Structure formats: structure tokens, C-alpha cells
CSV table of C-alpha atoms in Angstrom, one decimal:
chain,number,residue,atom,x,y,z
A,585,UNK,CA,87.8,94.2,-45.8
A,586,UNK,CA,86.3,94.5,-49.1
A,587,UNK,CA,86.8,93.0,-52.8
A,588,UNK,CA,89.6,95.3,-53.4
A,589,UNK,CA,91.4,94.7,-49.9
A,590,UNK,CA,90.2,98.8,-48.3
A,591,UNK,CA,90.2,97.6,-44.6
A,592,UNK,CA,87.3,99.5,-42.2
A,593,UNK,CA,90.6,101.8,-41.0
A,594,UNK,CA,91.3,102.5,-44.9
A,595,UNK,CA,87.3,103.4,-45.3
A,596,UNK,CA,88.0,106.0,-42.1
A,597,UNK,CA,90.9,107.4,-43.1
A,598,UNK,CA,89.3,108.5,-46.6
A,599,UNK,CA,86.4,109.7,-45.4
A,600,UNK,CA,86.0,113.8,-44.2
A,601,UNK,CA,84.6,112.9,-40.5
A,602,UNK,CA,84.9,115.4,-37.5
A,603,UNK,CA,84.8,112.0,-34.9
A,604,UNK,CA,87.9,110.6,-38.2
A,605,UNK,CA,90.3,110.4,-35.5
A,606,UNK,CA,88.0,109.3,-32.6
A,607,UNK,CA,87.1,106.3,-35.1
A,608,UNK,CA,90.7,105.5,-36.0
A,609,UNK,CA,92.1,105.2,-32.7
A,610,UNK,CA,88.7,103.1,-31.2
A,611,UNK,CA,89.7,100.9,-34.5
A,612,UNK,CA,93.1,100.6,-33.9
A,613,UNK,CA,92.9,99.7,-30.1
A,614,UNK,CA,90.6,97.5,-31.5
A,615,UNK,CA,93.4,95.6,-33.2
A,616,UNK,CA,92.7,96.5,-36.6
A,617,UNK,CA,96.4,96.9,-38.6
A,618,UNK,CA,97.4,100.5,-38.9
A,619,UNK,CA,100.1,99.9,-42.1
A,620,UNK,CA,97.8,96.9,-44.0
A,621,UNK,CA,98.3,97.2,-47.2
A,622,UNK,CA,94.9,96.6,-49.8
A,623,UNK,CA,96.0,95.1,-53.5
A,624,UNK,CA,96.4,98.4,-54.6
A,625,UNK,CA,99.7,98.5,-51.9
A,626,UNK,CA,98.2,101.7,-49.5
A,627,UNK,CA,97.7,102.2,-47.3
A,628,UNK,CA,95.2,104.0,-44.1
A,629,UNK,CA,97.7,107.3,-44.5
A,630,UNK,CA,97.6,106.8,-48.3
A,631,UNK,CA,93.5,107.1,-47.7
A,632,UNK,CA,93.7,110.1,-45.4
A,633,UNK,CA,96.4,112.4,-47.0
A,634,UNK,CA,94.5,111.5,-50.8
A,635,UNK,CA,91.6,113.2,-49.3
A,636,UNK,CA,93.5,116.0,-47.3
A,637,UNK,CA,93.2,118.8,-48.6
A,638,UNK,CA,95.5,122.0,-49.1
A,639,UNK,CA,92.7,124.0,-46.8
A,640,UNK,CA,92.6,121.0,-44.6
A,641,UNK,CA,90.8,121.7,-40.6
A,642,UNK,CA,92.1,120.8,-37.7
A,643,UNK,CA,90.6,117.4,-37.7
A,644,UNK,CA,92.5,116.4,-40.4
A,645,UNK,CA,95.3,117.4,-38.9
A,646,UNK,CA,95.1,116.3,-36.0
A,647,UNK,CA,93.8,112.8,-38.3
A,648,UNK,CA,97.3,113.2,-40.3
A,649,UNK,CA,99.1,113.7,-37.0
A,650,UNK,CA,97.9,110.9,-35.6
A,651,UNK,CA,98.8,108.0,-39.0
A,652,UNK,CA,101.7,109.4,-38.5
A,653,UNK,CA,102.6,109.0,-35.1
A,654,UNK,CA,101.7,105.2,-34.9
A,655,UNK,CA,101.7,104.0,-38.5
A,656,UNK,CA,104.9,101.4,-38.9
A,657,UNK,CA,105.7,102.1,-42.7
A,658,UNK,CA,105.1,106.0,-43.2
A,659,UNK,CA,107.3,105.9,-46.0
A,660,UNK,CA,106.7,102.2,-47.5
A,661,UNK,CA,104.3,103.1,-51.6
A,662,UNK,CA,102.3,101.5,-53.2
A,663,UNK,CA,102.1,99.9,-56.3
A,664,UNK,CA,102.9,103.2,-58.5
A,665,UNK,CA,105.4,104.5,-56.8
A,666,UNK,CA,103.1,106.4,-54.4
């Protein structure tokens, strides 16, 4: 994790990359906690959703579908209630 508590999974989720979903699946398979929260209470799902635009690509949609399928805390909010 970095100085703000962001995991590698959060960093990958925050980027728009054509290999994003493959990297996330690999990190989860390695045992990274999909529901880990950073110092602000945000998860990889928060990071991914913050980067998804209204005209999102099919890769972003499949990454979102993947995270929604594996997250236990899909209704968790951060320290600001988001």
C-alpha cells in the first residue's frame, strides 16, 4: 500500500487500461483483498467508479461487472458517505 493506504488493486482500478480487468483478476487470484479500504474508506470499487465516464468503453464495463461480482462490500461508503 502507499502512504494513503491505496493498494495495488486500487491503483489498477483507478487507471483506464486495456488490460485492466486481466490485471485485477490476477491480483485477486494472488490474494489481494478486494474490499480493502484506504485511509479515506475507499475501495477498489470506489476507485473504478470514479474513473468510469458516461461514455465508458466495454473494457470499463467489464471491469465494473467483475468488481461488482467479487466485492463483498458493494454498499460500503467512504468517510464522506459516498
